[in-house]
PDB file of C-alpha atoms in Angstrom:
ATOM      1  CA  MET A   1      16.978 -40.702  17.755  1.00  0.00           C
ATOM      2  CA  THR A   2      15.479 -42.535  20.099  1.00  0.00           C
ATOM      3  CA  ARG A   3      13.530 -41.215  23.460  1.00  0.00           C
ATOM      4  CA  LYS A   4      16.289 -42.688  26.386  1.00  0.00           C
ATOM      5  CA  HIS A   5      19.125 -40.232  24.680  1.00  0.00           C
ATOM      6  CA  ILE A   6      17.120 -36.995  25.917  1.00  0.00           C
ATOM      7  CA  PRO A   7      17.908 -36.551  28.981  1.00  0.00           C
ATOM      8  CA  ILE A   8      21.551 -37.207  28.345  1.00  0.00           C
ATOM      9  CA  ARG A   9      21.506 -34.676  25.387  1.00  0.00           C
ATOM     10  CA  LEU A  10      20.186 -32.205  27.724  1.00  0.00           C
ATOM     11  CA  LYS A  11      22.962 -32.453  30.193  1.00  0.00           C
ATOM     12  CA  ASN A  12      25.612 -32.617  27.850  1.00  0.00           C
ATOM     13  CA  LEU A  13      24.121 -29.040  25.837  1.00  0.00           C
ATOM     14  CA  GLU A  14      24.891 -27.537  29.757  1.00  0.00           C
ATOM     15  CA  ILE A  15      28.330 -28.726  29.134  1.00  0.00           C
ATOM     16  CA  LEU A  16      28.738 -27.343  25.765  1.00  0.00           C
ATOM     17  CA  ILE A  17      27.322 -24.140  26.893  1.00  0.00           C
ATOM     18  CA  ARG A  18      29.633 -24.109  29.702  1.00  0.00           C
ATOM     19  CA  GLU A  19      32.443 -24.647  27.622  1.00  0.00           C
ATOM     20  CA  ALA A  20      31.292 -22.133  24.807  1.00  0.00           C
ATOM     21  CA  GLY A  21      31.232 -19.237  27.212  1.00  0.00           C
ATOM     22  CA  SER A  22      27.210 -18.723  26.866  1.00  0.00           C
ATOM     23  CA  ALA A  23      24.093 -20.562  24.960  1.00  0.00           C
ATOM     24  CA  ALA A  24      24.219 -17.402  22.805  1.00  0.00           C
ATOM     25  CA  SER A  25      28.053 -17.894  21.702  1.00  0.00           C
ATOM     26  CA  LEU A  26      27.105 -21.732  21.255  1.00  0.00           C
ATOM     27  CA  ALA A  27      24.118 -20.707  18.931  1.00  0.00           C
ATOM     28  CA  ARG A  28      26.598 -18.889  17.071  1.00  0.00           C
ATOM     29  CA  ALA A  29      29.197 -21.521  16.692  1.00  0.00           C
ATOM     30  CA  ALA A  30      26.705 -24.339  15.522  1.00  0.00           C
ATOM     31  CA  ASP A  31      24.837 -21.594  13.075  1.00  0.00           C
ATOM     32  CA  THR A  32      21.479 -22.584  15.106  1.00  0.00           C
ATOM     33  CA  ASN A  33      18.983 -19.993  16.309  1.00  0.00           C
ATOM     34  CA  SER A  34      19.762 -18.665  19.926  1.00  0.00           C
ATOM     35  CA  SER A  35      15.733 -19.144  20.827  1.00  0.00           C
ATOM     36  CA  TYR A  36      15.520 -22.060  19.604  1.00  0.00           C
ATOM     37  CA  LEU A  37      18.438 -23.531  21.420  1.00  0.00           C
ATOM     38  CA  SER A  38      16.556 -21.979  24.338  1.00  0.00           C
ATOM     39  CA  GLN A  39      13.229 -23.360  23.889  1.00  0.00           C
ATOM     40  CA  VAL A  40      14.834 -26.796  23.800  1.00  0.00           C
ATOM     41  CA  ARG A  41      17.022 -26.639  26.934  1.00  0.00           C
ATOM     42  CA  ASN A  42      14.007 -25.102  28.894  1.00  0.00           C
ATOM     43  CA  GLN A  43      11.714 -28.124  27.194  1.00  0.00           C
ATOM     44  CA  LEU A  44       8.875 -25.691  25.887  1.00  0.00           C
ATOM     45  CA  PRO A  45       6.174 -27.348  24.498  1.00  0.00           C
ATOM     46  CA  THR A  46       6.007 -27.669  20.309  1.00  0.00           C
ATOM     47  CA  LYS A  47       2.804 -26.894  18.684  1.00  0.00           C
ATOM     48  CA  LYS A  48       1.748 -30.517  19.635  1.00  0.00           C
ATOM     49  CA  GLY A  49       2.107 -30.110  23.038  1.00  0.00           C
ATOM     50  CA  THR A  50       5.435 -32.330  23.275  1.00  0.00           C
ATOM     51  CA  PRO A  51       8.844 -30.652  24.740  1.00  0.00           C
ATOM     52  CA  ARG A  52      11.285 -29.522  22.084  1.00  0.00           C
ATOM     53  CA  GLY A  53      14.063 -32.171  22.069  1.00  0.00           C
ATOM     54  CA  ILE A  54      17.568 -32.161  20.613  1.00  0.00           C
ATOM     55  CA  GLY A  55      17.005 -34.214  17.666  1.00  0.00           C
ATOM     56  CA  ASP A  56      20.083 -35.766  15.679  1.00  0.00           C
ATOM     57  CA  ASP A  57      20.614 -32.893  12.929  1.00  0.00           C
ATOM     58  CA  LEU A  58      21.102 -30.232  16.044  1.00  0.00           C
ATOM     59  CA  ALA A  59      23.680 -32.999  18.171  1.00  0.00           C
ATOM     60  CA  ALA A  60      25.608 -33.251  15.159  1.00  0.00           C
ATOM     61  CA  LYS A  61      25.730 -29.680  14.684  1.00  0.00           C
ATOM     62  CA  LEU A  62      26.708 -29.079  17.999  1.00  0.00           C
ATOM     63  CA  GLU A  63      29.399 -31.805  18.097  1.00  0.00           C
ATOM     64  CA  THR A  64      31.192 -30.421  15.140  1.00  0.00           C
ATOM     65  CA  ALA A  65      30.719 -26.819  16.684  1.00  0.00           C
ATOM     66  CA  MET A  66      32.694 -27.586  19.764  1.00  0.00           C
ATOM     67  CA  ASP A  67      35.083 -30.453  18.160  1.00  0.00           C
ATOM     68  CA  LYS A  68      33.193 -33.733  19.791  1.00  0.00           C
ATOM     69  CA  PRO A  69      33.677 -36.963  18.369  1.00  0.00           C
ATOM     70  CA  GLN A  70      30.752 -38.128  16.814  1.00  0.00           C
ATOM     71  CA  GLY A  71      28.209 -39.598  19.332  1.00  0.00           C
ATOM     72  CA  TRP A  72      29.559 -37.384  22.121  1.00  0.00           C
ATOM     73  CA  MET A  73      26.234 -35.965  22.551  1.00  0.00           C
ATOM     74  CA  ASP A  74      24.999 -39.470  23.470  1.00  0.00           C
ATOM     75  CA  GLU A  75      27.569 -40.224  26.087  1.00  0.00           C
ATOM     76  CA  ASP A  76      27.902 -39.544  29.946  1.00  0.00           C
ATOM     77  CA  HIS A  77      30.454 -37.046  30.472  1.00  0.00           C
ATOM     78  CA  GLU A  78      29.232 -36.542  34.042  1.00  0.00           C
ATOM     79  CA  ASN A  79      32.970 -37.463  35.669  1.00  0.00           C
ATOM     80  CA  GLU A  80      34.814 -35.435  33.280  1.00  0.00           C
ATOM     81  CA  GLU A  81      32.683 -32.054  34.022  1.00  0.00           C
ATOM     82  CA  SER A  82      33.475 -33.060  37.314  1.00  0.00           C
ATOM     83  CA  ILE A  83      37.168 -33.273  37.159  1.00  0.00           C
ATOM     84  CA  ALA A  84      37.126 -29.751  35.130  1.00  0.00           C
ATOM     85  CA  LEU A  85      35.127 -27.889  37.615  1.00  0.00           C
ATOM     86  CA  GLU A  86      37.749 -29.153  39.982  1.00  0.00           C
ATOM     87  CA  ARG A  87      40.675 -28.164  38.123  1.00  0.00           C
ATOM     88  CA  ASP A  88      39.522 -24.608  36.730  1.00  0.00           C
ATOM     89  CA  GLY A  89      37.222 -23.530  39.606  1.00  0.00           C
ATOM     90  CA  PRO A  90      35.013 -20.708  39.872  1.00  0.00           C
ATOM     91  CA  SER A  91      34.585 -18.217  37.312  1.00  0.00           C
ATOM     92  CA  ARG A  92      36.955 -15.000  38.167  1.00  0.00           C
ATOM     93  CA  GLY A  93      34.156 -12.576  37.506  1.00  0.00           C
ATOM     94  CA  ASN A  94      30.925 -11.713  39.431  1.00  0.00           C
ATOM     95  CA  HIS A  95      29.991  -8.190  38.371  1.00  0.00           C
ATOM     96  CA  HIS A  96      27.103  -8.239  36.491  1.00  0.00           C
ATOM     97  CA  PRO A  97      25.374  -5.534  34.327  1.00  0.00           C
ATOM     98  CA  LEU A  98      22.362  -3.729  35.175  1.00  0.00           C
ATOM     99  CA  ILE A  99      20.371  -3.382  32.089  1.00  0.00           C
ATOM    100  CA  ALA A 100      17.069  -1.996  30.540  1.00  0.00           C
ATOM    101  CA  TRP A 101      14.058  -4.170  30.145  1.00  0.00           C
ATOM    102  CA  ASP A 102      14.442  -3.262  26.289  1.00  0.00           C
ATOM    103  CA  GLN A 103      17.888  -4.703  26.655  1.00  0.00           C
ATOM    104  CA  VAL A 104      17.217  -8.364  27.698  1.00  0.00           C
ATOM    105  CA  GLY A 105      18.522 -11.102  24.909  1.00  0.00           C
ATOM    106  CA  LYS A 106      20.796  -8.526  22.836  1.00  0.00           C
ATOM    107  CA  GLY A 107      23.690  -9.301  24.249  1.00  0.00           C
ATOM    108  CA  HIS A 108      25.283  -8.200  27.483  1.00  0.00           C
ATOM    109  CA  GLU A 109      27.902 -10.487  28.481  1.00  0.00           C
ATOM    110  CA  ILE A 110      31.117  -9.366  30.150  1.00  0.00           C
ATOM    111  CA  SER A 111      34.283 -10.682  29.445  1.00  0.00           C
ATOM    112  CA  GLU A 112      38.136  -9.164  28.983  1.00  0.00           C
ATOM    113  CA  ASP A 113      37.545  -9.296  25.233  1.00  0.00           C
ATOM    114  CA  LYS A 114      33.974  -7.694  25.895  1.00  0.00           C
ATOM    115  CA  PRO A 115      34.556  -4.929  28.515  1.00  0.00           C
ATOM    116  CA  PRO A 116      30.738  -3.176  29.185  1.00  0.00           C
ATOM    117  CA  PRO A 117      29.439   0.033  27.943  1.00  0.00           C
ATOM    118  CA  TYR A 118      30.555   3.052  29.079  1.00  0.00           C
ATOM    119  CA  ASN A 119      28.552   4.436  31.984  1.00  0.00           C
ATOM    120  CA  THR A 120      27.060   0.620  33.018  1.00  0.00           C
ATOM    121  CA  GLN A 121      26.237  -0.308  36.496  1.00  0.00           C
ATOM    122  CA  LEU A 122      27.684  -3.347  37.493  1.00  0.00           C
ATOM    123  CA  LEU A 123      26.428  -5.184  40.891  1.00  0.00           C
ATOM    124  CA  ILE A 124      27.940  -8.043  42.746  1.00  0.00           C
ATOM    125  CA  CYS A 125      25.693 -11.049  42.767  1.00  0.00           C
ATOM    126  CA  PRO A 126      26.010 -12.713  46.195  1.00  0.00           C
ATOM    127  CA  VAL A 127      24.911 -16.115  45.068  1.00  0.00           C
ATOM    128  CA  LYS A 128      26.511 -18.586  42.514  1.00  0.00           C
ATOM    129  CA  CYS A 129      25.669 -17.709  39.481  1.00  0.00           C
ATOM    130  CA  SER A 130      27.214 -17.814  35.722  1.00  0.00           C
ATOM    131  CA  ASP A 131      29.006 -14.959  33.734  1.00  0.00           C
ATOM    132  CA  GLU A 132      26.228 -14.288  31.577  1.00  0.00           C
ATOM    133  CA  THR A 133      23.620 -13.272  34.800  1.00  0.00           C
ATOM    134  CA  PHE A 134      22.040  -9.733  34.471  1.00  0.00           C
ATOM    135  CA  VAL A 135      20.505  -7.527  36.724  1.00  0.00           C
ATOM    136  CA  LEU A 136      16.950  -5.481  36.186  1.00  0.00           C
ATOM    137  CA  ARG A 137      14.890  -3.281  38.319  1.00  0.00           C
ATOM    138  CA  VAL A 138      11.607  -4.431  39.166  1.00  0.00           C
ATOM    139  CA  ARG A 139       8.740  -2.073  37.258  1.00  0.00           C
ATOM    140  CA  GLY A 140       4.738  -2.099  38.119  1.00  0.00           C
ATOM    141  CA  ALA A 141       2.829  -4.147  40.435  1.00  0.00           C
ATOM    142  CA  SER A 142       2.133  -7.501  38.765  1.00  0.00           C
ATOM    143  CA  MET A 143       4.359  -9.511  40.766  1.00  0.00           C
ATOM    144  CA  GLU A 144       3.806  -7.963  44.063  1.00  0.00           C
ATOM    145  CA  PRO A 145       3.680  -8.833  47.279  1.00  0.00           C
ATOM    146  CA  LYS A 146       6.941 -11.141  46.576  1.00  0.00           C
ATOM    147  CA  PHE A 147       8.774  -8.348  44.574  1.00  0.00           C
ATOM    148  CA  ARG A 148       7.992  -4.815  44.563  1.00  0.00           C
ATOM    149  CA  GLU A 149       8.963  -1.870  42.273  1.00  0.00           C
ATOM    150  CA  GLY A 150      12.500  -0.977  42.398  1.00  0.00           C
ATOM    151  CA  GLU A 151      13.869  -3.980  43.481  1.00  0.00           C
ATOM    152  CA  LEU A 152      16.944  -5.383  41.848  1.00  0.00           C
ATOM    153  CA  ILE A 153      16.383  -9.044  40.034  1.00  0.00           C
ATOM    154  CA  PHE A 154      19.361 -10.789  39.213  1.00  0.00           C
ATOM    155  CA  VAL A 155      18.586 -13.252  36.167  1.00  0.00           C
ATOM    156  CA  ASP A 156      20.743 -16.283  35.370  1.00  0.00           C
ATOM    157  CA  PRO A 157      20.367 -17.712  31.557  1.00  0.00           C
ATOM    158  CA  GLN A 158      22.066 -20.741  32.335  1.00  0.00           C
ATOM    159  CA  ALA A 159      20.130 -21.762  35.352  1.00  0.00           C
ATOM    160  CA  ALA A 160      17.826 -24.731  34.589  1.00  0.00           C
ATOM    161  CA  ALA A 161      13.922 -23.520  34.923  1.00  0.00           C
ATOM    162  CA  ASP A 162      12.026 -25.811  37.362  1.00  0.00           C
ATOM    163  CA  HIS A 163       8.258 -25.862  38.782  1.00  0.00           C
ATOM    164  CA  GLY A 164       8.026 -22.781  41.105  1.00  0.00           C
ATOM    165  CA  ASN A 165      10.961 -20.673  39.526  1.00  0.00           C
ATOM    166  CA  TYR A 166      10.516 -17.325  38.854  1.00  0.00           C
ATOM    167  CA  VAL A 167      11.846 -16.865  35.168  1.00  0.00           C
ATOM    168  CA  VAL A 168      12.171 -13.849  32.633  1.00  0.00           C
ATOM    169  CA  VAL A 169      10.352 -14.334  29.330  1.00  0.00           C
ATOM    170  CA  ARG A 170      10.232 -12.793  25.969  1.00  0.00           C
ATOM    171  CA  PHE A 171       7.206 -12.918  24.176  1.00  0.00           C
ATOM    172  CA  GLU A 172       8.341 -13.231  20.349  1.00  0.00           C
ATOM    173  CA  ALA A 173       5.270 -11.741  18.761  1.00  0.00           C
ATOM    174  CA  SER A 174       5.384  -8.448  20.721  1.00  0.00           C
ATOM    175  CA  ASN A 175       8.800  -8.345  21.863  1.00  0.00           C
ATOM    176  CA  GLU A 176       7.490  -7.812  25.097  1.00  0.00           C
ATOM    177  CA  VAL A 177       9.840  -8.893  28.013  1.00  0.00           C
ATOM    178  CA  SER A 178       8.120  -9.876  31.400  1.00  0.00           C
ATOM    179  CA  PHE A 179       8.770 -11.943  34.410  1.00  0.00           C
ATOM    180  CA  LYS A 180       6.526 -14.802  36.063  1.00  0.00           C
ATOM    181  CA  GLN A 181       6.216 -17.707  38.076  1.00  0.00           C
ATOM    182  CA  LEU A 182       6.448 -20.682  36.337  1.00  0.00           C
ATOM    183  CA  ILE A 183       4.376 -24.044  37.024  1.00  0.00           C
ATOM    184  CA  VAL A 184       4.745 -27.058  35.516  1.00  0.00           C
ATOM    185  CA  GLU A 185       1.846 -29.732  35.942  1.00  0.00           C
ATOM    186  CA  GLU A 186       0.718 -32.658  34.136  1.00  0.00           C
ATOM    187  CA  GLY A 187       3.485 -32.129  31.463  1.00  0.00           C
ATOM    188  CA  LYS A 188       2.478 -28.299  30.230  1.00  0.00           C
ATOM    189  CA  GLN A 189       3.872 -25.076  31.441  1.00  0.00           C
ATOM    190  CA  TYR A 190       2.177 -22.179  32.404  1.00  0.00           C
ATOM    191  CA  LEU A 191       3.519 -18.509  33.328  1.00  0.00           C
ATOM    192  CA  LYS A 192       1.561 -16.952  36.664  1.00  0.00           C
ATOM    193  CA  THR A 193       1.197 -13.302  38.023  1.00  0.00           C
ATOM    194  CA  LEU A 194       1.751 -13.063  41.713  1.00  0.00           C
ATOM    195  CA  ASN A 195      -0.569 -10.097  42.213  1.00  0.00           C
ATOM    196  CA  PRO A 196      -4.421 -11.672  43.039  1.00  0.00           C
ATOM    197  CA  ASP A 197      -5.653  -8.419  41.815  1.00  0.00           C
ATOM    198  CA  TRP A 198      -4.641  -9.163  38.346  1.00  0.00           C
ATOM    199  CA  PRO A 199      -6.308 -10.159  35.243  1.00  0.00           C
ATOM    200  CA  ASN A 200      -5.632 -13.309  33.288  1.00  0.00           C
ATOM    201  CA  ARG A 201      -2.920 -14.196  36.173  1.00  0.00           C
ATOM    202  CA  ILE A 202      -2.069 -17.787  34.425  1.00  0.00           C
ATOM    203  CA  VAL A 203      -1.054 -17.837  30.792  1.00  0.00           C
ATOM    204  CA  GLU A 204       0.280 -21.476  29.122  1.00  0.00           C
ATOM    205  CA  VAL A 205       3.810 -21.575  27.661  1.00  0.00           C
ATOM    206  CA  THR A 206       3.780 -21.563  23.975  1.00  0.00           C
ATOM    207  CA  ALA A 207       6.361 -21.592  21.335  1.00  0.00           C
ATOM    208  CA  ASP A 208       6.191 -17.963  20.888  1.00  0.00           C
ATOM    209  CA  THR A 209       7.423 -18.018  24.771  1.00  0.00           C
ATOM    210  CA  VAL A 210      11.297 -17.512  24.870  1.00  0.00           C
ATOM    211  CA  LEU A 211      12.521 -18.004  28.381  1.00  0.00           C
ATOM    212  CA  CYS A 212      15.537 -15.537  28.998  1.00  0.00           C
ATOM    213  CA  GLY A 213      16.892 -16.628  32.306  1.00  0.00           C
ATOM    214  CA  VAL A 214      15.721 -17.844  36.051  1.00  0.00           C
ATOM    215  CA  ILE A 215      15.530 -15.642  38.649  1.00  0.00           C
ATOM    216  CA  ILE A 216      18.477 -16.421  41.387  1.00  0.00           C
ATOM    217  CA  PHE A 217      18.584 -13.452  43.815  1.00  0.00           C
ATOM    218  CA  LYS A 218      16.549 -10.129  44.730  1.00  0.00           C
ATOM    219  CA  GLY A 219      17.539  -7.412  46.825  1.00  0.00           C
ATOM    220  CA  GLU A 220      16.888  -3.408  47.312  1.00  0.00           C
ATOM    221  CA  ALA A 221      19.547  -0.710  47.140  1.00  0.00           C
ATOM    222  CA  LEU A 222      19.169   1.632  50.036  1.00  0.00           C
TER     223      LEU A 222
END
């Protein structure tokens, strides 16, 4: 794979995720690890410090899984995607489950074929988001003063994570789920705790870190 293919492959990965319905569904169809696909999608670094990319083997798996011709991952489909969005329109559903922190990444997507578990609280997101969006209730004081305990945060696993975004992450070694501010500097990624009184406020993103989604909205029930 030549380096010029990296940006276009990442763009086409987003198209395939939308077609599959979710990143998890695409990973299952391609018989690949969903955590690795998340790391590739968000350009998390390898042990050498270089961003994870879509190699030829993974590109071929994705093409086969989604019935695309060979080489599809290296072609520009932006115009095709725009036409499809105009034709199909926005997603019909905008109700998203309020889940516990230990449920993050364990499959909570809602569809006609997969209704939410009984007694699941569903909340409407006031901003544009994907069907995979879920809701968490803030716990603790690590992200004060911007986020306070009890507030609701809407998390979109399909949103691209950029510098300054607030993200929900899982640390695979401990299986701990938390949320931090993403900082990108000189090609490296860091997670920042906002509370100035908190110890060890900045940690580097490693291969052990799985990005579970970007916080797109916060609110508080009265």
